[in-house]
mmCIF file of C-alpha atoms in Angstrom:
data_model
loop_
_atom_site.group_PDB
_atom_site.id
_atom_site.type_symbol
_atom_site.label_atom_id
_atom_site.label_comp_id
_atom_site.label_asym_id
_atom_site.label_seq_id
_atom_site.Cartn_x
_atom_site.Cartn_y
_atom_site.Cartn_z
ATOM 1 C CA CYS K 1 0.004 0.000 0.008
ATOM 2 C CA LEU K 2 2.864 2.364 0.847
ATOM 3 C CA MET K 3 4.699 1.496 -2.325
ATOM 4 C CA ILE K 4 1.852 2.324 -4.708
ATOM 5 C CA GLN K 5 1.156 5.552 -2.867
ATOM 6 C CA SER K 6 4.888 6.356 -3.098
ATOM 7 C CA ALA K 7 4.745 5.718 -6.861
ATOM 8 C CA LEU K 8 1.919 8.210 -7.148
ATOM 9 C CA ARG K 9 3.536 10.749 -4.857
ATOM 10 C CA VAL K 10 6.821 10.939 -6.826
ATOM 11 C CA SER K 11 4.901 11.088 -10.134
ATOM 12 C CA TYR K 12 2.848 14.121 -9.192
ATOM 13 C CA THR K 13 5.135 16.555 -7.485
ATOM 14 C CA SER K 14 2.990 19.712 -7.541
ATOM 15 C CA PRO K 15 -0.003 20.086 -5.150
ATOM 16 C CA LYS K 16 -1.994 21.241 -8.176
ATOM 17 C CA VAL K 17 -1.824 17.747 -9.758
ATOM 18 C CA MET K 18 -2.067 15.559 -6.655
ATOM 19 C CA HIS K 19 -5.725 14.691 -7.222
ATOM 20 C CA TRP K 20 -5.025 11.039 -6.417
ATOM 21 C CA ILE K 21 -4.863 11.951 -2.669
ATOM 22 C CA THR K 22 -8.347 13.422 -2.814
ATOM 23 C CA GLU K 23 -9.653 10.356 -4.659
ATOM 24 C CA LEU K 24 -8.191 8.022 -2.019
ATOM 25 C CA LEU K 25 -9.574 10.110 0.889
ATOM 26 C CA VAL K 26 -13.039 10.156 -0.684
ATOM 27 C CA TRP K 27 -12.858 6.386 -1.153
ATOM 28 C CA LEU K 28 -11.782 5.905 2.468
ATOM 29 C CA PHE K 29 -14.597 8.125 3.679
ATOM 30 C CA ASP K 30 -17.146 6.049 1.768
ATOM 31 C CA ASN K 31 -15.523 2.645 2.467
ATOM 32 C CA GLU K 32 -14.029 2.869 5.958
ATOM 33 C CA SER K 33 -14.652 -0.782 6.647
ATOM 34 C CA GLU K 34 -12.798 -1.772 3.476
ATOM 35 C CA ARG K 35 -9.432 -0.223 4.388
ATOM 36 C CA PRO K 36 -7.434 -3.387 3.433
ATOM 37 C CA ARG K 37 -8.534 -2.663 -0.165
ATOM 38 C CA LEU K 38 -6.839 0.758 -0.148
ATOM 39 C CA ALA K 39 -3.870 -0.512 -2.110
ATOM 40 C CA ASP K 40 -6.193 -1.881 -4.807
ATOM 41 C CA GLU K 41 -7.900 1.484 -5.092
ATOM 42 C CA ALA K 42 -4.532 3.297 -5.385
ATOM 43 C CA GLU K 43 -3.516 0.826 -8.116
ATOM 44 C CA CYS K 44 -6.706 1.621 -10.013
ATOM 45 C CA ILE K 45 -5.921 5.338 -9.885
ATOM 46 C CA ALA K 46 -2.433 4.677 -11.282
ATOM 47 C CA ALA K 47 -3.783 2.283 -13.904
ATOM 48 C CA GLU K 48 -6.308 4.833 -15.114
ATOM 49 C CA ALA K 49 -3.577 7.463 -15.415
ATOM 50 C CA VAL K 50 -1.501 5.082 -17.511
ATOM 51 C CA ALA K 51 -4.468 4.160 -19.675
ATOM 52 C CA ASN K 52 -5.262 7.792 -20.383
ATOM 53 C CA GLY K 53 -1.762 9.264 -20.587
ATOM 54 C CA PHE K 54 0.138 6.491 -22.281
ATOM 55 C CA PHE K 55 -2.224 4.163 -24.085
ATOM 56 C CA GLU K 56 -4.471 7.174 -24.787
ATOM 57 C CA LYS K 57 -7.607 5.153 -23.998
ATOM 58 C CA SER K 58 -10.208 5.164 -21.303
ATOM 59 C CA LEU K 59 -10.265 2.246 -18.852
ATOM 60 C CA GLU K 60 -13.281 0.883 -20.701
ATOM 61 C CA GLU K 61 -11.463 0.998 -24.017
ATOM 62 C CA MET K 62 -8.430 -0.700 -22.480
ATOM 63 C CA GLY K 63 -10.654 -3.671 -21.625
ATOM 64 C CA GLU K 64 -11.003 -4.271 -25.375
ATOM 65 C CA TYR K 65 -7.393 -3.527 -26.267
ATOM 66 C CA ASP K 66 -5.562 -6.370 -27.970
ATOM 67 C CA LEU K 67 -1.780 -6.339 -27.630
ATOM 68 C CA GLN K 68 -1.560 -7.739 -31.153
ATOM 69 C CA GLU K 69 -2.459 -4.211 -32.238
ATOM 70 C CA TYR K 70 0.702 -2.972 -30.549
ATOM 71 C CA ASN K 71 2.882 -0.646 -32.625
ATOM 72 C CA SER K 72 6.102 0.670 -31.069
ATOM 73 C CA GLU K 73 5.718 4.027 -32.837
ATOM 74 C CA ASP K 74 2.407 4.615 -31.019
ATOM 75 C CA TYR K 75 4.372 4.901 -27.750
ATOM 76 C CA ALA K 76 7.409 6.876 -28.963
ATOM 77 C CA PHE K 77 6.709 9.874 -26.732
ATOM 78 C CA GLY K 78 10.326 10.440 -25.774
ATOM 79 C CA VAL K 79 10.712 12.935 -22.899
ATOM 80 C CA ARG K 80 6.967 13.617 -23.000
ATOM 81 C CA THR K 81 6.237 10.169 -21.598
ATOM 82 C CA PRO K 82 4.263 10.702 -18.340
ATOM 83 C CA HIS K 83 6.318 9.931 -15.224
ATOM 84 C CA ILE K 84 3.523 7.847 -13.775
ATOM 85 C CA VAL K 85 4.098 5.282 -16.558
ATOM 86 C CA PHE K 86 7.659 4.635 -15.371
ATOM 87 C CA ASN K 87 6.760 4.665 -11.699
ATOM 88 C CA TYR K 88 3.743 2.395 -12.128
ATOM 89 C CA LEU K 89 5.924 0.020 -14.139
ATOM 90 C CA ASP K 90 8.578 0.018 -11.423
ATOM 91 C CA TYR K 91 5.825 -0.753 -8.882
ATOM 92 C CA LEU K 92 4.663 -3.692 -10.982
ATOM 93 C CA LEU K 93 8.203 -5.035 -11.392
ATOM 94 C CA TRP K 94 8.773 -4.690 -7.635
ATOM 95 C CA LYS K 95 5.475 -6.380 -6.823
ATOM 96 C CA GLU K 96 6.388 -9.311 -9.109
ATOM 97 C CA ASN K 97 9.712 -9.890 -7.369
ATOM 98 C CA LYS K 98 9.897 -8.238 -3.925
ATOM 99 C CA GLU K 99 12.845 -10.338 -2.771
ATOM 100 C CA LYS K 100 15.052 -9.486 -5.761
ATOM 101 C CA TYR K 101 14.225 -5.768 -5.514
ATOM 102 C CA ASN K 102 14.070 -5.492 -1.702
ATOM 103 C CA ASP K 103 16.418 -2.510 -1.841
ATOM 104 C CA PHE K 104 14.252 -0.484 -4.213
ATOM 105 C CA VAL K 105 12.640 2.745 -3.100
ATOM 106 C CA PHE K 106 10.768 5.409 -5.011
ATOM 107 C CA GLU K 107 12.616 8.706 -5.325
ATOM 108 C CA PHE K 108 11.962 12.005 -7.070
ATOM 109 C CA ARG K 109 13.430 10.927 -10.388
ATOM 110 C CA ASN K 110 12.305 13.796 -12.588
ATOM 111 C CA SER K 111 14.178 13.309 -15.869
ATOM 112 C CA VAL K 112 13.297 10.985 -18.731
ATOM 113 C CA GLU K 113 16.521 9.508 -20.007
ATOM 114 C CA HIS K 114 17.320 8.042 -23.449
ATOM 115 C CA TRP K 115 19.388 4.917 -22.733
ATOM 116 C CA TYR K 116 20.705 5.040 -26.278
ATOM 117 C CA PRO K 117 21.416 8.768 -26.385
ATOM 118 C CA GLN K 118 19.627 11.384 -28.441
ATOM 119 C CA HIS K 119 22.837 12.944 -29.627
ATOM 120 C CA PRO K 120 25.765 10.500 -29.394
ATOM 121 C CA SER K 121 29.196 12.025 -29.009
ATOM 122 C CA GLU K 122 30.873 12.323 -32.368
ATOM 123 C CA GLY K 123 32.749 9.236 -33.427
ATOM 124 C CA THR K 124 31.266 6.960 -30.786
ATOM 125 C CA ILE K 125 28.023 5.281 -31.918
ATOM 126 C CA GLU K 126 25.586 5.831 -34.787
ATOM 127 C CA PRO K 127 22.651 8.256 -34.369
ATOM 128 C CA TRP K 128 19.301 6.455 -34.033
ATOM 129 C CA ASP K 129 16.023 7.869 -35.304
ATOM 130 C CA GLY K 130 14.057 5.419 -33.172
ATOM 131 C CA ARG K 131 15.545 6.600 -29.897
ATOM 132 C CA ASP K 132 12.176 7.966 -28.552
ATOM 133 C CA VAL K 133 10.519 4.546 -28.278
ATOM 134 C CA PHE K 134 9.412 3.515 -24.800
ATOM 135 C CA GLY K 135 11.889 0.617 -24.599
ATOM 136 C CA ASN K 136 14.773 3.062 -24.836
ATOM 137 C CA LEU K 137 13.554 5.283 -22.020
ATOM 138 C CA CYS K 138 13.732 5.328 -18.232
ATOM 139 C CA ILE K 139 13.325 7.845 -15.422
ATOM 140 C CA ILE K 140 16.302 9.156 -13.473
ATOM 141 C CA SER K 141 17.287 12.068 -11.279
ATOM 142 C CA ARG K 142 18.611 15.259 -12.881
ATOM 143 C CA SER K 143 22.033 14.716 -11.287
ATOM 144 C CA VAL K 144 22.342 11.244 -12.875
ATOM 145 C CA ASN K 145 21.088 12.647 -16.165
ATOM 146 C CA SER K 146 23.926 15.152 -16.285
ATOM 147 C CA LYS K 147 26.461 12.397 -15.644
ATOM 148 C CA PHE K 148 25.039 10.091 -18.316
ATOM 149 C CA SER K 149 25.197 12.945 -20.869
ATOM 150 C CA ASN K 150 25.603 11.567 -24.398
ATOM 151 C CA LEU K 151 27.395 8.368 -23.453
ATOM 152 C CA SER K 152 26.539 5.081 -25.104
ATOM 153 C CA PRO K 153 24.661 2.452 -23.071
ATOM 154 C CA GLU K 154 27.905 0.483 -22.696
ATOM 155 C CA SER K 155 29.798 3.507 -21.442
ATOM 156 C CA LYS K 156 27.045 4.371 -18.987
ATOM 157 C CA MET K 157 27.285 0.891 -17.485
ATOM 158 C CA LYS K 158 31.115 0.949 -17.346
ATOM 159 C CA SER K 159 31.299 4.380 -15.770
ATOM 160 C CA TYR K 160 28.149 4.487 -13.617
ATOM 161 C CA LYS K 161 27.216 0.842 -12.938
ATOM 162 C CA LYS K 162 26.485 1.486 -9.240
ATOM 163 C CA MET K 163 24.140 4.326 -10.122
ATOM 164 C CA VAL K 164 22.299 2.112 -12.590
ATOM 165 C CA GLN K 165 21.975 -0.685 -10.027
ATOM 166 C CA LYS K 166 20.466 1.694 -7.508
ATOM 167 C CA GLY K 167 18.159 3.366 -9.988
ATOM 168 C CA SER K 168 14.698 2.632 -11.292
ATOM 169 C CA LEU K 169 13.918 -1.017 -11.969
ATOM 170 C CA LYS K 170 13.454 -0.435 -15.668
ATOM 171 C CA LEU K 171 16.915 1.122 -15.784
ATOM 172 C CA ARG K 172 18.388 -1.829 -13.877
ATOM 173 C CA ILE K 173 16.885 -4.245 -16.373
ATOM 174 C CA MET K 174 18.293 -2.244 -19.283
ATOM 175 C CA GLY K 175 21.729 -2.274 -17.594
ATOM 176 C CA ASP K 176 21.555 -6.093 -17.229
ATOM 177 C CA ILE K 177 20.733 -6.390 -20.924
ATOM 178 C CA ILE K 178 23.706 -4.234 -21.953
ATOM 179 C CA GLU K 179 26.063 -6.318 -19.809
ATOM 180 C CA ARG K 180 25.126 -9.274 -21.981
ATOM 181 C CA GLY K 181 25.336 -7.360 -25.276
ATOM 182 C CA THR K 182 26.386 -4.108 -26.868
ATOM 183 C CA SER K 183 25.000 -0.703 -27.752
ATOM 184 C CA GLU K 184 24.536 -1.996 -31.265
ATOM 185 C CA THR K 185 22.557 -5.101 -30.275
ATOM 186 C CA TRP K 186 20.442 -2.853 -28.034
ATOM 187 C CA ARG K 187 19.546 -0.560 -30.932
ATOM 188 C CA LEU K 188 18.967 -3.370 -33.455
ATOM 189 C CA SER K 189 17.025 -5.936 -31.401
ATOM 190 C CA GLU K 190 17.233 -5.934 -27.578
ATOM 191 C CA CYS K 191 15.437 -2.612 -27.114
ATOM 192 C CA ALA K 192 12.378 -3.864 -29.055
ATOM 193 C CA LYS K 193 12.254 -7.112 -26.988
ATOM 194 C CA HIS K 194 12.529 -5.193 -23.717
ATOM 195 C CA GLU K 195 9.827 -2.729 -24.784
ATOM 196 C CA GLU K 196 7.385 -5.511 -25.696
ATOM 197 C CA GLU K 197 7.831 -7.119 -22.296
ATOM 198 C CA MET K 198 7.373 -3.825 -20.403
ATOM 199 C CA ILE K 199 4.325 -2.723 -22.400
ATOM 200 C CA SER K 200 2.744 -6.171 -21.997
ATOM 201 C CA LEU K 201 3.216 -5.898 -18.242
ATOM 202 C CA LEU K 202 1.592 -2.465 -18.180
ATOM 203 C CA CYS K 203 -1.273 -3.470 -20.417
ATOM 204 C CA GLU K 204 -2.093 -6.604 -18.431
ATOM 205 C CA ALA K 205 -1.978 -4.691 -15.120
ATOM 206 C CA VAL K 206 -4.311 -1.999 -16.457
ATOM 207 C CA GLN K 207 -6.752 -4.628 -17.713
ATOM 208 C CA GLU K 208 -6.673 -6.440 -14.366
ATOM 209 C CA ALA K 209 -7.460 -3.156 -12.612
ATOM 210 C CA ILE K 210 -10.546 -2.839 -14.801
ATOM 211 C CA GLU K 211 -11.758 -6.295 -13.754
ATOM 212 C CA GLU K 212 -11.207 -5.480 -10.053
ATOM 213 C CA GLU K 213 -13.286 -2.319 -10.361
#
């Protein structure tokens, strides 16, 4: 319950957009005897935000969404990707494997990072037009963002491995993939595989939230 509320809290940093707190309080007022279900209600709030802001569908429309319709370009929002998408995904990954990620905490990670950089340093790796796809993105703090700069994924892991391993869970997974491959294999194939897995997890969770409503 604390983890899903933490995911929401770090996603909406301004009091002007923290409507989820009001929604939870109203729900508690109306359902005081159902307090053990508070986490489920918070999950539904996050799921609806992801449905609207990422899949660009209502919760009802998500119930009919078929992942076979999935097209990577539909989710290539780059830095415009809502932060709740990354934080809800991290929550789902943590929930799936709490023992593996028992050191994970939500923090105010306010920068969307391109794992394969937007503007690679000259003479390092090839530019990539598909860099804005969801698979190539993660959320990090501004201080880490300045360190990553325009480094290749391999260089980020070699220079800042400890930062990666303490970062968001999506970033950790991308780091593990790079340790088994290269920046080139990431661009050509591994990014697409990673994206499909992450979007499948998001989609299934949103659809489960609909059923629980």
